Amino acid sequence: MSRIPAADSVAGSPSAMRSVWSSPLYRGATVALFLSGLGASAAAPQITLFLVDDLHVSLTTAGLYYLTSITAPVAGYLIGARSDRTGKRLGLFRLCAVAGFLGWSAMAVSDQVWMPFVISAVVLAFAGAAGSQLFAALHDDLKATASPVGDGIVSIARMAMTAGWIVGPVAGSLLATAAGPRAMLVATGLCTLAQIVPMGFARTPSAPSGAQSAAMSEGTAEAPGSRTPGQHPGIREMLPLLAFTGLYVLVYAGEPIKYGYLTIYMNNDMRLPTAVSGAVIGIQPLIELILMPVAVVVARRIGMLRLMVFGAAFGVVANLCFALTGSATGMFAGQILMGGVWGVFAGLGIIVAQRLLPEAVATASAIFMSSPAIASALGGLTGSLGVGMFGLPHVFLAPALYGLVATVGIAVMSRSRHAVG
């Protein structure tokens, strides 16, 4: 397993901020990722209501919609592999953004039950790869310029995406209430398409394509077992990335369970005032945004994977708070700890993934960024079965167990990287 260097810059440092502001590529990617988070998070909480209220499907059938996200990793892998072969990151990004606009617009005019399911599984699966192409483009440019604040720039771009996820649910709810869910879906499509605007005609250094690689390697003897640059990595080379992504899925699986059942538990069982339960839900992204730049600082000192061991452990304790405390204080404590989880993983996860497969960063980015789709399916299934078997709030013991496995697994990865130097 290859060694992952510690972060070498501070996300909140003036130099990183100046670099983002002065570069059309970095600035455009940051704005585009904000729009991506804004659009996706505006639609996510409203989809079930749209299916139930407008297409008149049952709650059980509506819940099956989230299983369509299982195609996203396949689409992401195909886009990532194509990107690594051709090096055309931003061209594929623009195609994915257009696919997102067409998909959400088609969703808005759907009048048959099957249509949203097919659109999500086939079209929107490819739209989700847009963000991974931006991160791959950032990686290429940062590598070409040898920026000393590269990790800070990536973290700032990731923070912009998180900020979009903070604003989006509120904006989507207000628009759906005022103009209806179909208008909200059209607005989501426009947000997806609008990602192209801040990027303008930006260019980035291309990864070597197959033809370029052949020219580069012509007349050069390869060492036994080496891989031609531009050739797609095999499964063995991808194992560290796949292992890390699988552990990340276990960490993330608690999120759909939490968003599906924590509000119900606080409102129906704990009888908390609406203002209090709303504050509990809202405190996590605030803590996350505050801690993301701090995580880069700490990772610089102790290493990314070592810090992620603590992040995963925070998730275990957070879910135990949800499952066992039964008080508003426990709910706040759990959400603050979850803010710590995502302050670490949201800021650093994409960097770790790219460094685990440095010869195919678009593939690495696509695989890692499609992991929430797998986690949503796992969490949705776990929550559905867990509520029936254990009830509220003990369903949260399941994500605590997932988090414990992830904590141990990341700790093993951290030790392994030092063992191989």
Tab-separated table of C-alpha atoms in Angstrom:
chain	number	residue	atom	x	y	z
A	1	MET	CA	0.000	0.000	0.000
A	2	SER	CA	1.504	3.336	-0.987
A	3	ARG	CA	2.339	5.956	1.568
A	4	ILE	CA	-0.011	8.967	1.756
A	5	PRO	CA	1.843	12.201	2.536
A	6	ALA	CA	0.419	14.436	5.220
A	7	ALA	CA	-1.345	17.606	4.160
A	8	ASP	CA	1.148	20.268	3.206
A	9	SER	CA	-0.924	23.405	3.478
A	10	VAL	CA	-3.577	25.111	5.504
A	11	ALA	CA	-7.025	25.439	3.914
A	12	GLY	CA	-7.787	28.708	5.645
A	13	SER	CA	-4.366	30.287	5.082
A	14	PRO	CA	-4.266	33.566	3.103
A	15	SER	CA	-2.007	32.013	0.440
A	16	ALA	CA	-4.540	29.281	-0.331
A	17	MET	CA	-7.381	31.797	-0.468
A	18	ARG	CA	-5.377	34.115	-2.725
A	19	SER	CA	-4.546	31.223	-5.024
A	20	VAL	CA	-8.219	30.311	-5.368
A	21	TRP	CA	-9.228	33.904	-6.004
A	22	SER	CA	-6.500	34.624	-8.553
A	23	SER	CA	-6.862	31.443	-10.636
A	24	PRO	CA	-9.800	31.186	-13.063
A	25	LEU	CA	-9.657	27.383	-12.770
A	26	TYR	CA	-9.603	27.246	-8.968
A	27	ARG	CA	-12.150	30.036	-8.580
A	28	GLY	CA	-14.449	28.570	-11.210
A	29	ALA	CA	-14.260	25.064	-9.721
A	30	THR	CA	-15.073	26.422	-6.271
A	31	VAL	CA	-18.176	28.230	-7.521
A	32	ALA	CA	-19.197	25.245	-9.664
A	33	LEU	CA	-18.944	22.874	-6.700
A	34	PHE	CA	-21.083	25.244	-4.612
A	35	LEU	CA	-23.741	25.149	-7.343
A	36	SER	CA	-23.459	21.355	-7.479
A	37	GLY	CA	-24.084	21.041	-3.750
A	38	LEU	CA	-26.878	23.612	-3.883
A	39	GLY	CA	-28.787	21.827	-6.645
A	40	ALA	CA	-28.353	18.291	-5.345
A	41	SER	CA	-29.311	19.149	-1.769
A	42	ALA	CA	-32.336	21.198	-2.869
A	43	ALA	CA	-33.814	18.164	-4.613
A	44	ALA	CA	-32.788	15.385	-2.228
A	45	PRO	CA	-35.327	16.027	0.569
A	46	GLN	CA	-38.149	16.777	-1.914
A	47	ILE	CA	-37.962	13.734	-4.187
A	48	THR	CA	-40.074	11.492	-1.948
A	49	LEU	CA	-42.759	14.176	-1.619
A	50	PHE	CA	-42.796	14.622	-5.394
A	51	LEU	CA	-43.262	10.899	-5.972
A	52	VAL	CA	-45.996	10.584	-3.348
A	53	ASP	CA	-47.901	13.812	-3.945
A	54	ASP	CA	-47.541	14.277	-7.711
A	55	LEU	CA	-47.157	10.733	-9.045
A	56	HIS	CA	-49.249	9.139	-6.271
A	57	VAL	CA	-46.926	6.257	-5.430
A	58	SER	CA	-46.907	4.546	-2.033
A	59	LEU	CA	-44.338	5.421	0.619
A	60	THR	CA	-42.787	1.976	0.152
A	61	THR	CA	-42.391	2.490	-3.591
A	62	ALA	CA	-41.061	6.004	-3.075
A	63	GLY	CA	-38.412	4.618	-0.744
A	64	LEU	CA	-37.174	2.342	-3.503
A	65	TYR	CA	-36.167	5.430	-5.502
A	66	TYR	CA	-32.985	5.733	-3.474
A	67	LEU	CA	-31.844	2.329	-4.672
A	68	THR	CA	-31.434	3.837	-8.161
A	69	SER	CA	-28.283	5.529	-6.858
A	70	ILE	CA	-26.543	2.161	-6.963
A	71	THR	CA	-25.767	2.768	-10.662
A	72	ALA	CA	-23.769	5.914	-9.849
A	73	PRO	CA	-20.520	4.050	-9.006
A	74	VAL	CA	-20.648	2.239	-12.348
A	75	ALA	CA	-21.225	5.462	-14.261
A	76	GLY	CA	-18.547	7.226	-12.224
A	77	TYR	CA	-16.026	4.507	-12.958
A	78	LEU	CA	-16.748	4.641	-16.705
A	79	ILE	CA	-16.382	8.427	-16.800
A	80	GLY	CA	-13.251	8.312	-14.644
A	81	ALA	CA	-11.610	5.629	-16.782
A	82	ARG	CA	-12.394	7.610	-19.943
A	83	SER	CA	-10.974	10.750	-18.353
A	84	ASP	CA	-7.738	9.006	-17.372
A	85	ARG	CA	-7.328	7.590	-20.892
A	86	THR	CA	-7.889	10.904	-22.676
A	87	GLY	CA	-6.908	13.471	-20.047
A	88	LYS	CA	-9.926	15.619	-21.055
A	89	ARG	CA	-11.254	16.390	-17.589
A	90	LEU	CA	-13.232	19.563	-18.257
A	91	GLY	CA	-14.803	18.339	-21.487
A	92	LEU	CA	-16.274	15.373	-19.641
A	93	PHE	CA	-17.276	17.667	-16.771
A	94	ARG	CA	-19.332	19.801	-19.156
A	95	LEU	CA	-21.005	16.746	-20.689
A	96	CYS	CA	-21.927	15.480	-17.221
A	97	ALA	CA	-23.373	18.878	-16.300
A	98	VAL	CA	-25.512	18.882	-19.445
A	99	ALA	CA	-26.669	15.341	-18.630
A	100	GLY	CA	-27.708	16.578	-15.174
A	101	PHE	CA	-29.746	19.419	-16.679
A	102	LEU	CA	-31.499	17.066	-19.091
A	103	GLY	CA	-32.148	14.502	-16.361
A	104	TRP	CA	-33.648	16.896	-13.822
A	105	SER	CA	-35.693	18.639	-16.513
A	106	ALA	CA	-37.082	15.290	-17.669
A	107	MET	CA	-37.833	14.427	-14.046
A	108	ALA	CA	-39.841	17.643	-13.726
A	109	VAL	CA	-42.181	16.694	-16.573
A	110	SER	CA	-42.537	13.029	-15.605
A	111	ASP	CA	-46.105	11.762	-15.572
A	112	GLN	CA	-45.492	8.018	-15.214
A	113	VAL	CA	-44.229	6.252	-12.096
A	114	TRP	CA	-41.372	4.501	-13.882
A	115	MET	CA	-39.901	7.660	-15.389
A	116	PRO	CA	-38.095	9.128	-12.328
A	117	PHE	CA	-36.604	5.721	-11.537
A	118	VAL	CA	-35.197	5.232	-15.048
A	119	ILE	CA	-34.011	8.842	-15.324
A	120	SER	CA	-32.183	8.620	-11.999
A	121	ALA	CA	-30.578	5.251	-12.728
A	122	VAL	CA	-29.503	6.034	-16.303
A	123	VAL	CA	-29.051	9.792	-16.780
A	124	LEU	CA	-28.445	11.290	-13.340
A	125	ALA	CA	-25.928	8.555	-12.548
A	126	PHE	CA	-23.606	10.134	-15.126
A	127	ALA	CA	-24.434	13.667	-13.974
A	128	GLY	CA	-22.992	12.848	-10.587
A	129	ALA	CA	-19.532	12.381	-12.116
A	130	ALA	CA	-19.203	16.102	-12.851
A	131	GLY	CA	-17.728	16.895	-9.443
A	132	SER	CA	-15.130	14.157	-9.658
A	133	GLN	CA	-13.886	15.604	-12.953
A	134	LEU	CA	-13.432	19.003	-11.342
A	135	PHE	CA	-11.363	17.507	-8.542
A	136	ALA	CA	-9.286	15.605	-11.093
A	137	ALA	CA	-8.744	18.844	-13.037
A	138	LEU	CA	-7.637	20.599	-9.858
A	139	HIS	CA	-5.226	17.752	-9.130
A	140	ASP	CA	-3.677	17.977	-12.611
A	141	ASP	CA	-3.129	21.726	-12.368
A	142	LEU	CA	-1.802	21.619	-8.812
A	143	LYS	CA	0.632	18.873	-9.790
A	144	ALA	CA	1.779	20.767	-12.876
A	145	THR	CA	2.361	23.994	-10.927
A	146	ALA	CA	3.717	22.243	-7.811
A	147	SER	CA	1.564	24.514	-5.666
A	148	PRO	CA	2.704	24.563	-2.025
A	149	VAL	CA	-0.883	25.113	-0.903
A	150	GLY	CA	-2.494	22.384	-2.997
A	151	ASP	CA	-4.286	20.607	-0.164
A	152	GLY	CA	-5.658	23.927	1.057
A	153	ILE	CA	-7.046	24.740	-2.381
A	154	VAL	CA	-8.766	21.346	-2.642
A	155	SER	CA	-10.168	21.751	0.852
A	156	ILE	CA	-11.581	25.199	0.031
A	157	ALA	CA	-13.285	23.785	-3.067
A	158	ARG	CA	-14.731	20.970	-0.956
A	159	MET	CA	-15.927	23.495	1.633
A	160	ALA	CA	-17.810	25.326	-1.118
A	161	MET	CA	-19.623	22.107	-1.976
A	162	THR	CA	-20.538	21.654	1.708
A	163	ALA	CA	-21.805	25.238	1.835
A	164	GLY	CA	-24.111	24.416	-1.057
A	165	TRP	CA	-25.490	21.489	0.921
A	166	ILE	CA	-26.245	23.854	3.822
A	167	VAL	CA	-28.191	26.353	1.705
A	168	GLY	CA	-29.853	23.889	-0.679
A	169	PRO	CA	-32.398	22.119	1.553
A	170	VAL	CA	-33.842	25.417	2.769
A	171	ALA	CA	-33.930	26.935	-0.724
A	172	GLY	CA	-35.473	23.790	-2.195
A	173	SER	CA	-38.147	23.625	0.472
A	174	LEU	CA	-39.112	27.283	-0.001
A	175	LEU	CA	-39.256	26.962	-3.788
A	176	ALA	CA	-41.265	23.732	-3.648
A	177	THR	CA	-43.740	25.360	-1.263
A	178	ALA	CA	-44.077	28.516	-3.346
A	179	ALA	CA	-44.039	27.109	-6.887
A	180	GLY	CA	-44.423	23.351	-6.549
A	181	PRO	CA	-41.987	20.432	-6.699
A	182	ARG	CA	-41.783	20.413	-10.489
A	183	ALA	CA	-40.471	23.986	-10.513
A	184	MET	CA	-37.985	22.979	-7.841
A	185	LEU	CA	-36.734	20.110	-10.045
A	186	VAL	CA	-36.297	22.491	-12.993
A	187	ALA	CA	-34.318	24.833	-10.735
A	188	THR	CA	-32.110	21.894	-9.732
A	189	GLY	CA	-31.439	21.200	-13.404
A	190	LEU	CA	-30.541	24.846	-13.983
A	191	CYS	CA	-28.129	24.764	-11.026
A	192	THR	CA	-26.491	21.687	-12.508
A	193	LEU	CA	-26.137	23.331	-15.915
A	194	ALA	CA	-24.936	26.589	-14.345
A	195	GLN	CA	-21.799	24.797	-13.123
A	196	ILE	CA	-20.435	25.300	-16.632
A	197	VAL	CA	-20.657	29.108	-16.419
A	198	PRO	CA	-17.998	29.864	-13.772
A	199	MET	CA	-15.606	27.448	-15.489
A	200	GLY	CA	-15.802	29.468	-18.711
A	201	PHE	CA	-13.169	28.263	-21.153
A	202	ALA	CA	-10.745	27.188	-18.464
A	203	ARG	CA	-8.134	24.652	-19.407
A	204	THR	CA	-5.999	22.352	-17.303
A	205	PRO	CA	-2.952	20.206	-18.022
A	206	SER	CA	-4.133	16.901	-19.442
A	207	ALA	CA	-3.154	13.545	-18.063
A	208	PRO	CA	-1.161	11.544	-20.619
A	209	SER	CA	-3.423	9.761	-23.075
A	210	GLY	CA	-2.691	6.356	-24.505
A	211	ALA	CA	-1.138	7.807	-27.641
A	212	GLN	CA	0.973	10.255	-25.702
A	213	SER	CA	2.084	7.510	-23.379
A	214	ALA	CA	3.163	5.354	-26.279
A	215	ALA	CA	5.278	8.200	-27.607
A	216	MET	CA	6.725	8.834	-24.166
A	217	SER	CA	7.675	5.219	-23.694
A	218	GLU	CA	8.986	4.601	-27.215
A	219	GLY	CA	12.574	3.386	-27.088
A	220	THR	CA	12.473	3.205	-23.297
A	221	ALA	CA	12.854	-0.117	-21.570
A	222	GLU	CA	10.307	-0.761	-18.831
A	223	ALA	CA	11.198	-2.320	-15.542
A	224	PRO	CA	9.595	-5.697	-14.930
A	225	GLY	CA	6.107	-5.308	-13.583
A	226	SER	CA	5.898	-1.607	-14.394
A	227	ARG	CA	2.852	-0.097	-15.998
A	228	THR	CA	2.823	2.054	-19.099
A	229	PRO	CA	1.680	5.616	-18.236
A	230	GLY	CA	-1.878	6.153	-19.410
A	231	GLN	CA	-2.722	2.459	-19.149
A	232	HIS	CA	-5.688	1.934	-16.855
A	233	PRO	CA	-4.728	0.468	-13.460
A	234	GLY	CA	-5.674	-3.089	-12.614
A	235	ILE	CA	-7.679	-4.318	-9.667
A	236	ARG	CA	-4.571	-5.051	-7.611
A	237	GLU	CA	-3.375	-1.463	-7.934
A	238	MET	CA	-6.824	-0.217	-6.990
A	239	LEU	CA	-7.176	-2.346	-3.848
A	240	PRO	CA	-5.993	0.354	-1.396
A	241	LEU	CA	-8.443	2.834	-2.929
A	242	LEU	CA	-11.291	0.304	-2.884
A	243	ALA	CA	-10.531	-0.585	0.738
A	244	PHE	CA	-10.537	3.076	1.786
A	245	THR	CA	-13.741	3.760	-0.157
A	246	GLY	CA	-15.446	0.748	1.451
A	247	LEU	CA	-14.501	1.986	4.917
A	248	TYR	CA	-15.781	5.447	3.999
A	249	VAL	CA	-19.092	3.862	2.967
A	250	LEU	CA	-19.396	2.369	6.466
A	251	VAL	CA	-18.775	5.790	8.015
A	252	TYR	CA	-21.291	7.450	5.679
A	253	ALA	CA	-24.025	4.819	6.050
A	254	GLY	CA	-25.249	6.419	9.270
A	255	GLU	CA	-26.241	9.642	7.481
A	256	PRO	CA	-29.357	8.336	5.664
A	257	ILE	CA	-30.411	6.581	8.872
A	258	LYS	CA	-29.989	9.797	10.827
A	259	TYR	CA	-31.812	12.002	8.332
A	260	GLY	CA	-34.557	9.430	7.962
A	261	TYR	CA	-35.271	8.835	11.634
A	262	LEU	CA	-33.624	11.343	13.987
A	263	THR	CA	-36.187	14.088	13.354
A	264	ILE	CA	-39.035	11.599	13.792
A	265	TYR	CA	-37.494	10.397	17.063
A	266	MET	CA	-37.031	13.938	18.404
A	267	ASN	CA	-40.515	15.081	17.397
A	268	ASN	CA	-42.648	12.006	18.119
A	269	ASP	CA	-40.831	10.287	20.969
A	270	MET	CA	-38.843	12.991	22.735
A	271	ARG	CA	-41.461	15.691	22.068
A	272	LEU	CA	-38.821	18.345	21.532
A	273	PRO	CA	-39.987	21.761	20.287
A	274	THR	CA	-39.598	22.245	16.557
A	275	ALA	CA	-37.048	25.012	17.088
A	276	VAL	CA	-34.881	22.711	19.198
A	277	SER	CA	-35.014	19.774	16.772
A	278	GLY	CA	-34.259	22.149	13.902
A	279	ALA	CA	-31.255	23.509	15.781
A	280	VAL	CA	-30.036	19.960	16.386
A	281	ILE	CA	-30.152	19.172	12.664
A	282	GLY	CA	-28.621	22.501	11.660
A	283	ILE	CA	-25.619	22.474	13.981
A	284	GLN	CA	-23.782	19.665	12.172
A	285	PRO	CA	-22.986	21.471	8.878
A	286	LEU	CA	-21.950	24.574	10.831
A	287	ILE	CA	-19.442	22.578	12.883
A	288	GLU	CA	-18.332	20.802	9.708
A	289	LEU	CA	-17.497	24.043	7.905
A	290	ILE	CA	-15.595	25.357	10.920
A	291	LEU	CA	-13.538	22.186	11.297
A	292	MET	CA	-12.649	21.486	7.662
A	293	PRO	CA	-9.746	23.970	7.548
A	294	VAL	CA	-8.709	22.904	11.053
A	295	ALA	CA	-8.562	19.291	9.878
A	296	VAL	CA	-5.995	20.229	7.224
A	297	VAL	CA	-3.848	21.887	9.904
A	298	VAL	CA	-4.003	18.841	12.187
A	299	ALA	CA	-3.434	16.403	9.302
A	300	ARG	CA	-0.273	18.295	8.448
A	301	ARG	CA	1.089	17.322	11.861
A	302	ILE	CA	-0.191	13.785	12.422
A	303	GLY	CA	-1.113	12.500	8.946
A	304	MET	CA	-4.452	12.182	7.178
A	305	LEU	CA	-5.289	8.564	7.941
A	306	ARG	CA	-4.361	8.929	11.603
A	307	LEU	CA	-6.735	11.877	11.861
A	308	MET	CA	-9.439	9.870	10.092
A	309	VAL	CA	-9.207	7.192	12.801
A	310	PHE	CA	-10.343	9.858	15.268
A	311	GLY	CA	-13.000	11.081	12.826
A	312	ALA	CA	-14.518	7.620	12.438
A	313	ALA	CA	-14.431	7.153	16.222
A	314	PHE	CA	-16.367	10.415	16.621
A	315	GLY	CA	-19.096	8.851	14.476
A	316	VAL	CA	-19.292	5.817	16.755
A	317	VAL	CA	-19.759	8.000	19.844
A	318	ALA	CA	-22.239	10.243	18.007
A	319	ASN	CA	-24.517	7.334	17.114
A	320	LEU	CA	-24.287	6.020	20.676
A	321	CYS	CA	-25.491	9.448	21.836
A	322	PHE	CA	-28.498	9.168	19.523
A	323	ALA	CA	-29.248	5.610	20.625
A	324	LEU	CA	-28.718	5.826	24.379
A	325	THR	CA	-29.000	9.335	25.825
A	326	GLY	CA	-32.653	10.226	25.206
A	327	SER	CA	-32.079	13.938	25.878
A	328	ALA	CA	-31.734	17.151	23.897
A	329	THR	CA	-28.201	17.497	25.242
A	330	GLY	CA	-27.346	14.055	23.888
A	331	MET	CA	-28.776	14.970	20.481
A	332	PHE	CA	-26.696	18.155	20.338
A	333	ALA	CA	-23.591	16.257	21.455
A	334	GLY	CA	-24.165	13.632	18.779
A	335	GLN	CA	-24.568	16.225	16.026
A	336	ILE	CA	-21.502	18.171	17.145
A	337	LEU	CA	-19.500	14.952	16.995
A	338	MET	CA	-20.929	14.236	13.536
A	339	GLY	CA	-19.747	17.687	12.507
A	340	GLY	CA	-16.294	16.518	13.565
A	341	VAL	CA	-16.672	13.387	11.451
A	342	TRP	CA	-17.421	15.327	8.284
A	343	GLY	CA	-15.007	18.127	9.067
A	344	VAL	CA	-12.328	15.449	8.702
A	345	PHE	CA	-13.693	13.221	5.931
A	346	ALA	CA	-15.278	15.884	3.731
A	347	GLY	CA	-12.135	17.987	3.748
A	348	LEU	CA	-9.533	15.270	3.318
A	349	GLY	CA	-11.257	12.227	1.803
A	350	ILE	CA	-10.877	13.236	-1.841
A	351	ILE	CA	-7.176	14.027	-1.304
A	352	VAL	CA	-6.539	10.615	0.265
A	353	ALA	CA	-8.407	8.855	-2.547
A	354	GLN	CA	-6.349	10.582	-5.237
A	355	ARG	CA	-3.081	9.778	-3.454
A	356	LEU	CA	-4.018	6.127	-3.185
A	357	LEU	CA	-4.244	5.945	-6.993
A	358	PRO	CA	-2.032	8.811	-8.228
A	359	GLU	CA	-1.678	7.371	-11.723
A	360	ALA	CA	-5.461	7.539	-12.351
A	361	VAL	CA	-6.818	10.432	-10.322
A	362	ALA	CA	-10.066	10.799	-12.280
A	363	THR	CA	-10.902	7.153	-11.632
A	364	ALA	CA	-9.974	7.592	-7.976
A	365	SER	CA	-12.108	10.728	-7.682
A	366	ALA	CA	-15.087	9.118	-9.390
A	367	ILE	CA	-14.951	5.962	-7.279
A	368	PHE	CA	-14.635	7.908	-4.042
A	369	MET	CA	-17.322	10.481	-4.862
A	370	SER	CA	-19.816	7.781	-5.844
A	371	SER	CA	-19.472	6.144	-2.424
A	372	PRO	CA	-22.306	8.230	-0.873
A	373	ALA	CA	-24.668	6.557	-3.352
A	374	ILE	CA	-23.648	3.110	-2.093
A	375	ALA	CA	-23.808	4.328	1.502
A	376	SER	CA	-27.316	5.704	0.950
A	377	ALA	CA	-28.503	2.318	-0.296
A	378	LEU	CA	-26.795	0.524	2.617
A	379	GLY	CA	-28.066	3.009	5.165
A	380	GLY	CA	-31.586	3.004	3.764
A	381	LEU	CA	-31.777	-0.784	3.886
A	382	THR	CA	-30.224	-0.910	7.369
A	383	GLY	CA	-32.582	1.748	8.672
A	384	SER	CA	-35.652	0.074	7.236
A	385	LEU	CA	-34.762	-3.312	8.715
A	386	GLY	CA	-33.352	-1.871	11.946
A	387	VAL	CA	-36.402	0.180	12.819
A	388	GLY	CA	-38.590	-2.877	12.429
A	389	MET	CA	-36.307	-5.056	14.537
A	390	PHE	CA	-35.033	-2.668	17.215
A	391	GLY	CA	-37.230	0.419	16.979
A	392	LEU	CA	-36.244	3.997	17.782
A	393	PRO	CA	-33.737	5.053	19.000
A	394	HIS	CA	-31.843	1.739	19.081
A	395	VAL	CA	-31.651	1.640	15.283
A	396	PHE	CA	-28.679	3.993	15.700
A	397	LEU	CA	-26.672	1.158	17.208
A	398	ALA	CA	-26.288	-0.235	13.666
A	399	PRO	CA	-24.344	2.773	12.284
A	400	ALA	CA	-22.334	2.801	15.517
A	401	LEU	CA	-21.257	-0.751	14.702
A	402	TYR	CA	-20.459	0.220	11.099
A	403	GLY	CA	-18.379	3.109	12.404
A	404	LEU	CA	-16.479	0.829	14.788
A	405	VAL	CA	-15.525	-1.455	11.894
A	406	ALA	CA	-14.436	1.588	9.874
A	407	THR	CA	-12.356	2.918	12.780
A	408	VAL	CA	-10.465	-0.358	13.091
A	409	GLY	CA	-10.029	-0.650	9.320
A	410	ILE	CA	-8.642	2.867	8.906
A	411	ALA	CA	-6.303	2.287	11.844
A	412	VAL	CA	-4.957	-0.809	10.075
A	413	MET	CA	-4.483	1.175	6.844
A	414	SER	CA	-2.659	3.885	8.756
A	415	ARG	CA	-0.218	1.402	10.276
A	416	SER	CA	0.271	-0.337	6.913
A	417	ARG	CA	1.304	2.798	5.100
A	418	HIS	CA	4.023	3.464	7.673
A	419	ALA	CA	5.165	-0.171	7.516
A	420	VAL	CA	5.847	0.104	3.770
A	421	GLY	CA	7.344	3.574	4.137
